[in-house]
């Protein structure tokens, strides 16, 4: 029911998605990269006219994102972006609905909405800016902060175990789960495109550096001398190879992933675990999500899992269609005068 | 055939009956069937279902007693009755719990089979009240309902438990005989209800007929009663509960505004039924979203409102508390939503199945910041229909959240409703902003409402949100003067609704000694109390508020026309506090918070007291 009067989609440029508002993130913040990659890819990602795009957010640094996009936007309240977005999408399934959110917003105060949006497979795109810290409230630990983290509210180190957002979304049956890094624009662009192309709930976690309150949280994955040995780029149908010289691989020993050297002749690429994004079972994706629980193993980025089932908004629309066909278009007079009536003369 | 003595018919103008039994005895069903039949044959009626929060509390216990009271008459009535003329008690606990609400000299029909040692003990009776003289002030009829039902169903392929579950229909059949009601309505209901279980159709119908026949054949009842149809205005009627009327009202508002209905909600007693009803209206394009929690219920509705739907959320007190922050968001983003609060006993979980009016201040003020919303209250079950439409109209016209207050008594209670034709219901005009020329998201029309520009509209892309917005342009603004301006604009917008609502109407003398001012579900009780006081020669008038924020323009003038103003409420004086604060006038209060409707007599006594024991002529 998008009431657009024009039907052709113009050739948009990145700047068509840039609003007239000054961006107010701290200089050096990873959010700038995310905004840039979104604006750069959107002409390609968005297969519709831009009036059919809505960005929705909760509260936190990342949640200012909608103000900077020249689309429809709704800066909601803390934690509620997924459900606000669900309401928009259910009301009008023709819209392309995106959520910009942070680790506190999505996984702490908004955890319930997130898992239920995943469960219901509402066709919304959830982009998590994960910096593992509360930035806008100036530096308290978040639900993705590592155990033992010293922050303003944990002067002796946090005793909390963190959430693994990939594992949580897989466990909640999200139909698309991916991860990227703010410092890898090319990869992020690819992931934004994949996220946008998915029909169903798409979850994209982006490791995002907060250079004020949690600087270097992902440096091992972004610095030149460490990143290759610690990052595993997932590619469908490809063996899992990583390392500066592409000389290491992941082999599955039963259900236990191990690192093997493929340069010394003992193992070859044929021995490695071949990634299957479209696996029917979430098991392998969950093993991947927890790969770097073992610090000797690399952190995977890319698409962990994608599968398809009817979307929630599609289900509602189909049910309405079905009931209309079965019972006929609603007739208010009939409903009002239905049931046990009697006449008074 | 035994010779049956012809029974006498006695004419009555009104009767109050109460059915009481275990939660599992089907008393709500029995009461509803009696109500539907009674409405169908043309009596006016008013009902009070009174049941525990537990679904099936242990059988025979006092806390498991479920009751259903209905008042029916040949004249116009407005309350379920202070006390009952007749009690049907299915066990000792039901008798014990309900006896205080039965008129002296009233009639008690008991299922004598249930008065065994075990049940008497469970009801904390030391002696069987049927054997001592504790019921000497009543007309007691002992009917072995359980065994008579079993006899009637002998030979049917049912387990003893299934047979026993038919006994409420025996009791209903007996009451139909006693008050001269036809069986047809209930027989048809049984047929459709148990379509897939023909053995239940036969069993329940037989039990119903056996109860009716028992009345005819037995010697213990010598008199039957007739209550003639009431003279109601011409039209087609049906019996309707507040929750059903609310659901139909929003459906009508959807049709009349041309907007699809979106209901985001989380099940909560006593509001869940509205979600259930609206879930059936899929062929109207109604979208129901059973959310993961109360917050999600309202927030999904705000999203749907942003996208151009008639968006509503239903809840009860604890749920309204959870929705608080999101209502503030709707205030700030100036989006239309209706929040329906079916009030129940509080605080906290309180009394989930009982009625109360203690959420008024929560509705008017319960948010952070200066967050004005429009607050409306329905006064009778059928009035919920009109107020649902009115709440929608105001929300859509003023781009504002509206809280519609009903309560457990209105929600579950029922009364005859003259059904309006669709063309009698006023259209609700909605204009989405389409024109990009001069569009600013926080510009305002003559009522101060901002434009509703929904996603999908070309060239109107804009951003809204919970941060303060600059006047007209809608960009984030921390400017002190702008904030002051916006706080006042939002408040003025809600105040402007005053220009668009009817004056407060007075029933009775336009000035005088005493005005009884009420709001919400106490309407009927106040009306009857005032009528009785007038009959006793007292100078009393009634005014009842549909609109609480803003109050009707003439409210102050009306109040000033009386020497005294009495505000009876099922809370500790919340409207009284609002009225005092608004107009700096003295008001008298009557506050009884029992989880039950006020009684006519309580109000009448207070009126009499305030008028100096009847000298207020």
mmCIF file of N, CA and C in Angstrom, chain B residues 282-358:
data_model
loop_
_atom_site.group_PDB
_atom_site.id
_atom_site.type_symbol
_atom_site.label_atom_id
_atom_site.label_comp_id
_atom_site.label_asym_id
_atom_site.label_seq_id
_atom_site.Cartn_x
_atom_site.Cartn_y
_atom_site.Cartn_z
ATOM 1 N N UNK B 282 -10.350 -10.066 10.552
ATOM 2 C CA UNK B 282 -9.299 -10.050 9.527
ATOM 3 C C UNK B 282 -9.841 -9.635 8.157
ATOM 4 N N UNK B 283 -11.086 -9.983 7.876
ATOM 5 C CA UNK B 283 -11.609 -9.643 6.542
ATOM 6 C C UNK B 283 -11.928 -8.149 6.414
ATOM 7 N N UNK B 284 -11.744 -7.412 7.506
ATOM 8 C CA UNK B 284 -11.789 -5.943 7.427
ATOM 9 C C UNK B 284 -10.373 -5.389 7.236
ATOM 10 N N UNK B 285 -9.403 -6.283 7.120
ATOM 11 C CA UNK B 285 -8.009 -5.837 7.020
ATOM 12 C C UNK B 285 -7.408 -5.516 8.376
ATOM 13 N N UNK B 286 -8.122 -5.849 9.459
ATOM 14 C CA UNK B 286 -7.592 -5.550 10.799
ATOM 15 C C UNK B 286 -6.375 -6.428 11.078
ATOM 16 N N UNK B 287 -5.316 -5.788 11.561
ATOM 17 C CA UNK B 287 -4.107 -6.521 11.898
ATOM 18 C C UNK B 287 -3.977 -6.583 13.416
ATOM 19 N N UNK B 288 -3.922 -7.794 13.945
ATOM 20 C CA UNK B 288 -3.721 -7.925 15.389
ATOM 21 C C UNK B 288 -2.338 -8.522 15.614
ATOM 22 N N UNK B 289 -1.626 -7.909 16.519
ATOM 23 C CA UNK B 289 -0.255 -8.318 16.801
ATOM 24 C C UNK B 289 -0.173 -8.652 18.280
ATOM 25 N N UNK B 290 -0.137 -9.941 18.594
ATOM 26 C CA UNK B 290 0.042 -10.330 20.003
ATOM 27 C C UNK B 290 1.523 -10.238 20.306
ATOM 28 N N UNK B 291 1.886 -9.188 20.991
ATOM 29 C CA UNK B 291 3.295 -8.827 21.149
ATOM 30 C C UNK B 291 3.944 -9.613 22.279
ATOM 31 N N UNK B 292 5.272 -9.478 22.369
ATOM 32 C CA UNK B 292 6.041 -10.190 23.396
ATOM 33 C C UNK B 292 5.856 -9.581 24.780
ATOM 34 N N UNK B 293 5.430 -8.344 24.857
ATOM 35 C CA UNK B 293 5.160 -7.733 26.162
ATOM 36 C C UNK B 293 4.330 -6.467 25.953
ATOM 37 N N UNK B 294 3.962 -5.823 27.058
ATOM 38 C CA UNK B 294 3.113 -4.637 26.996
ATOM 39 C C UNK B 294 3.789 -3.502 26.226
ATOM 40 N N UNK B 295 5.094 -3.378 26.448
ATOM 41 C CA UNK B 295 5.835 -2.302 25.794
ATOM 42 C C UNK B 295 5.815 -2.521 24.287
ATOM 43 N N UNK B 296 6.004 -3.767 23.893
ATOM 44 C CA UNK B 296 5.977 -4.086 22.468
ATOM 45 C C UNK B 296 4.586 -3.863 21.894
ATOM 46 N N UNK B 297 3.566 -4.115 22.708
ATOM 47 C CA UNK B 297 2.188 -3.882 22.249
ATOM 48 C C UNK B 297 2.003 -2.451 21.801
ATOM 49 N N UNK B 298 2.345 -1.519 22.655
ATOM 50 C CA UNK B 298 2.131 -0.109 22.283
ATOM 51 C C UNK B 298 3.158 0.348 21.259
ATOM 52 N N UNK B 299 4.408 -0.116 21.367
ATOM 53 C CA UNK B 299 5.432 0.411 20.455
ATOM 54 C C UNK B 299 5.170 -0.060 19.025
ATOM 55 N N UNK B 300 4.685 -1.278 18.875
ATOM 56 C CA UNK B 300 4.320 -1.730 17.526
ATOM 57 C C UNK B 300 3.189 -0.848 16.991
ATOM 58 N N UNK B 301 2.273 -0.467 17.883
ATOM 59 C CA UNK B 301 1.160 0.394 17.455
ATOM 60 C C UNK B 301 1.678 1.769 17.025
ATOM 61 N N UNK B 302 2.675 2.278 17.724
ATOM 62 C CA UNK B 302 3.243 3.574 17.337
ATOM 63 C C UNK B 302 3.886 3.458 15.951
ATOM 64 N N UNK B 303 4.579 2.339 15.711
ATOM 65 C CA UNK B 303 5.157 2.098 14.388
ATOM 66 C C UNK B 303 4.076 2.058 13.316
ATOM 67 N N UNK B 304 2.986 1.361 13.610
ATOM 68 C CA UNK B 304 1.884 1.249 12.643
ATOM 69 C C UNK B 304 1.222 2.602 12.414
ATOM 70 N N UNK B 305 1.154 3.402 13.461
ATOM 71 C CA UNK B 305 0.592 4.747 13.330
ATOM 72 C C UNK B 305 1.481 5.602 12.424
ATOM 73 N N UNK B 306 2.785 5.515 12.636
ATOM 74 C CA UNK B 306 3.737 6.235 11.778
ATOM 75 C C UNK B 306 3.505 5.849 10.310
ATOM 76 N N UNK B 307 3.164 4.561 10.109
ATOM 77 C CA UNK B 307 2.960 4.060 8.748
ATOM 78 C C UNK B 307 1.534 4.288 8.239
ATOM 79 N N UNK B 308 0.697 4.946 9.044
ATOM 80 C CA UNK B 308 -0.611 5.369 8.538
ATOM 81 C C UNK B 308 -1.809 4.517 8.891
ATOM 82 N N UNK B 309 -1.705 3.708 9.940
ATOM 83 C CA UNK B 309 -2.865 2.911 10.369
ATOM 84 C C UNK B 309 -3.604 3.597 11.520
ATOM 85 N N UNK B 310 -4.851 3.174 11.724
ATOM 86 C CA UNK B 310 -5.539 3.501 12.968
ATOM 87 C C UNK B 310 -4.982 2.517 13.987
ATOM 88 N N UNK B 311 -4.087 3.003 14.855
ATOM 89 C CA UNK B 311 -3.322 2.103 15.710
ATOM 90 C C UNK B 311 -3.776 2.220 17.158
ATOM 91 N N UNK B 312 -4.017 1.070 17.760
ATOM 92 C CA UNK B 312 -4.496 1.062 19.140
ATOM 93 C C UNK B 312 -3.753 -0.007 19.935
ATOM 94 N N UNK B 313 -3.825 0.117 21.257
ATOM 95 C CA UNK B 313 -3.281 -0.917 22.133
ATOM 96 C C UNK B 313 -4.227 -1.072 23.312
ATOM 97 N N UNK B 314 -4.416 -2.308 23.757
ATOM 98 C CA UNK B 314 -5.350 -2.572 24.846
ATOM 99 C C UNK B 314 -4.587 -3.108 26.046
ATOM 100 N N UNK B 315 -5.027 -2.721 27.237
ATOM 101 C CA UNK B 315 -4.319 -3.185 28.423
ATOM 102 C C UNK B 315 -5.167 -2.971 29.668
ATOM 103 N N UNK B 316 -4.565 -3.297 30.817
ATOM 104 C CA UNK B 316 -5.144 -2.960 32.110
ATOM 105 C C UNK B 316 -4.023 -2.347 32.949
ATOM 106 N N UNK B 317 -4.373 -1.800 34.104
ATOM 107 C CA UNK B 317 -3.461 -0.989 34.908
ATOM 108 C C UNK B 317 -1.971 -1.309 34.875
ATOM 109 N N UNK B 318 -1.553 -2.537 35.256
ATOM 110 C CA UNK B 318 -0.114 -2.817 35.261
ATOM 111 C C UNK B 318 0.490 -2.638 33.873
ATOM 112 N N UNK B 319 -0.279 -2.962 32.858
ATOM 113 C CA UNK B 319 0.190 -2.802 31.482
ATOM 114 C C UNK B 319 0.302 -1.342 31.101
ATOM 115 N N UNK B 320 -0.622 -0.522 31.611
ATOM 116 C CA UNK B 320 -0.543 0.916 31.324
ATOM 117 C C UNK B 320 0.751 1.484 31.911
ATOM 118 N N UNK B 321 1.105 0.984 33.116
ATOM 119 C CA UNK B 321 2.357 1.430 33.732
ATOM 120 C C UNK B 321 3.541 1.115 32.812
ATOM 121 N N UNK B 322 3.537 -0.081 32.245
ATOM 122 C CA UNK B 322 4.647 -0.465 31.362
ATOM 123 C C UNK B 322 4.664 0.342 30.061
ATOM 124 N N UNK B 323 3.523 0.808 29.644
ATOM 125 C CA UNK B 323 3.435 1.548 28.376
ATOM 126 C C UNK B 323 3.787 3.028 28.536
ATOM 127 N N UNK B 324 4.006 3.427 29.774
ATOM 128 C CA UNK B 324 4.200 4.839 30.082
ATOM 129 C C UNK B 324 5.207 5.536 29.167
ATOM 130 N N UNK B 325 6.398 4.975 29.042
ATOM 131 C CA UNK B 325 7.452 5.652 28.285
ATOM 132 C C UNK B 325 7.054 5.792 26.811
ATOM 133 N N UNK B 326 6.419 4.739 26.301
ATOM 134 C CA UNK B 326 6.032 4.767 24.895
ATOM 135 C C UNK B 326 4.914 5.786 24.647
ATOM 136 N N UNK B 327 4.025 5.975 25.617
ATOM 137 C CA UNK B 327 3.001 7.007 25.450
ATOM 138 C C UNK B 327 3.694 8.364 25.326
ATOM 139 N N UNK B 328 4.732 8.558 26.137
ATOM 140 C CA UNK B 328 5.524 9.789 26.028
ATOM 141 C C UNK B 328 6.118 9.955 24.634
ATOM 142 N N UNK B 329 6.564 8.857 24.054
ATOM 143 C CA UNK B 329 7.116 8.927 22.689
ATOM 144 C C UNK B 329 6.038 9.373 21.694
ATOM 145 N N UNK B 330 4.825 8.846 21.873
ATOM 146 C CA UNK B 330 3.730 9.236 20.975
ATOM 147 C C UNK B 330 3.346 10.698 21.179
ATOM 148 N N UNK B 331 3.472 11.172 22.431
ATOM 149 C CA UNK B 331 3.221 12.594 22.708
ATOM 150 C C UNK B 331 4.260 13.433 21.955
ATOM 151 N N UNK B 332 5.524 13.021 22.067
ATOM 152 C CA UNK B 332 6.619 13.789 21.486
ATOM 153 C C UNK B 332 6.591 13.753 19.961
ATOM 154 N N UNK B 333 6.305 12.575 19.405
ATOM 155 C CA UNK B 333 6.292 12.451 17.942
ATOM 156 C C UNK B 333 4.933 12.871 17.375
ATOM 157 N N UNK B 334 3.987 13.150 18.269
ATOM 158 C CA UNK B 334 2.647 13.604 17.879
ATOM 159 C C UNK B 334 2.046 12.679 16.833
ATOM 160 N N UNK B 335 1.948 11.423 17.223
ATOM 161 C CA UNK B 335 1.314 10.413 16.384
ATOM 162 C C UNK B 335 0.015 9.966 17.041
ATOM 163 N N UNK B 336 -0.998 9.651 16.227
ATOM 164 C CA UNK B 336 -2.274 9.222 16.801
ATOM 165 C C UNK B 336 -2.237 7.762 17.245
ATOM 166 N N UNK B 337 -2.519 7.522 18.506
ATOM 167 C CA UNK B 337 -2.783 6.151 18.958
ATOM 168 C C UNK B 337 -3.854 6.221 20.038
ATOM 169 N N UNK B 338 -4.570 5.114 20.206
ATOM 170 C CA UNK B 338 -5.523 5.028 21.314
ATOM 171 C C UNK B 338 -5.058 3.901 22.230
ATOM 172 N N UNK B 339 -4.952 4.234 23.510
ATOM 173 C CA UNK B 339 -4.587 3.259 24.533
ATOM 174 C C UNK B 339 -5.846 2.971 25.338
ATOM 175 N N UNK B 340 -6.287 1.728 25.335
ATOM 176 C CA UNK B 340 -7.493 1.373 26.089
ATOM 177 C C UNK B 340 -7.059 0.721 27.383
ATOM 178 N N UNK B 341 -7.438 1.320 28.491
ATOM 179 C CA UNK B 341 -7.109 0.748 29.792
ATOM 180 C C UNK B 341 -8.380 0.247 30.457
ATOM 181 N N UNK B 342 -8.543 -1.069 30.484
ATOM 182 C CA UNK B 342 -9.676 -1.673 31.186
ATOM 183 C C UNK B 342 -9.231 -1.804 32.634
ATOM 184 N N UNK B 343 -9.620 -0.835 33.447
ATOM 185 C CA UNK B 343 -9.075 -0.762 34.808
ATOM 186 C C UNK B 343 -9.500 -1.940 35.674
ATOM 187 N N UNK B 344 -8.572 -2.378 36.514
ATOM 188 C CA UNK B 344 -8.841 -3.435 37.480
ATOM 189 C C UNK B 344 -8.275 -3.001 38.826
ATOM 190 N N UNK B 345 -8.515 -3.819 39.852
ATOM 191 C CA UNK B 345 -8.031 -3.450 41.176
ATOM 192 C C UNK B 345 -6.519 -3.427 41.229
ATOM 193 N N UNK B 346 -5.939 -2.387 41.819
ATOM 194 C CA UNK B 346 -4.500 -2.261 41.938
ATOM 195 C C UNK B 346 -4.151 -1.948 43.368
ATOM 196 N N UNK B 347 -2.925 -1.610 43.712
ATOM 197 C CA UNK B 347 -1.781 -1.482 42.804
ATOM 198 C C UNK B 347 -1.159 -2.847 42.478
ATOM 199 N N UNK B 348 -0.071 -2.812 41.732
ATOM 200 C CA UNK B 348 0.628 -4.027 41.303
ATOM 201 C C UNK B 348 -0.364 -4.972 40.635
ATOM 202 N N UNK B 349 -0.234 -6.256 40.869
ATOM 203 C CA UNK B 349 -1.143 -7.206 40.238
ATOM 204 C C UNK B 349 -2.550 -7.045 40.796
ATOM 205 N N UNK B 350 -2.624 -6.618 42.063
ATOM 206 C CA UNK B 350 -3.896 -6.212 42.654
ATOM 207 C C UNK B 350 -4.984 -7.257 42.566
ATOM 208 N N UNK B 351 -6.139 -6.852 42.028
ATOM 209 C CA UNK B 351 -7.289 -7.735 41.884
ATOM 210 C C UNK B 351 -7.609 -7.838 40.392
ATOM 211 N N UNK B 352 -6.979 -8.811 39.727
ATOM 212 C CA UNK B 352 -7.067 -8.833 38.261
ATOM 213 C C UNK B 352 -8.481 -8.912 37.707
ATOM 214 N N UNK B 353 -9.378 -9.597 38.409
ATOM 215 C CA UNK B 353 -10.708 -9.799 37.829
ATOM 216 C C UNK B 353 -11.743 -8.833 38.408
ATOM 217 N N UNK B 354 -11.296 -7.895 39.241
ATOM 218 C CA UNK B 354 -12.254 -6.979 39.874
ATOM 219 C C UNK B 354 -12.145 -5.581 39.276
ATOM 220 N N UNK B 355 -13.140 -4.799 39.528
ATOM 221 C CA UNK B 355 -13.181 -3.471 38.915
ATOM 222 C C UNK B 355 -12.648 -2.398 39.860
ATOM 223 N N UNK B 356 -12.183 -1.284 39.307
ATOM 224 C CA UNK B 356 -11.688 -0.158 40.096
ATOM 225 C C UNK B 356 -11.552 1.056 39.178
ATOM 226 N N UNK B 357 -11.418 2.241 39.790
ATOM 227 C CA UNK B 357 -11.240 3.461 38.994
ATOM 228 C C UNK B 357 -9.964 4.185 39.389
ATOM 229 N N UNK B 358 -8.976 3.434 39.832
ATOM 230 C CA UNK B 358 -7.826 4.071 40.461
ATOM 231 C C UNK B 358 -6.676 4.381 39.496
#
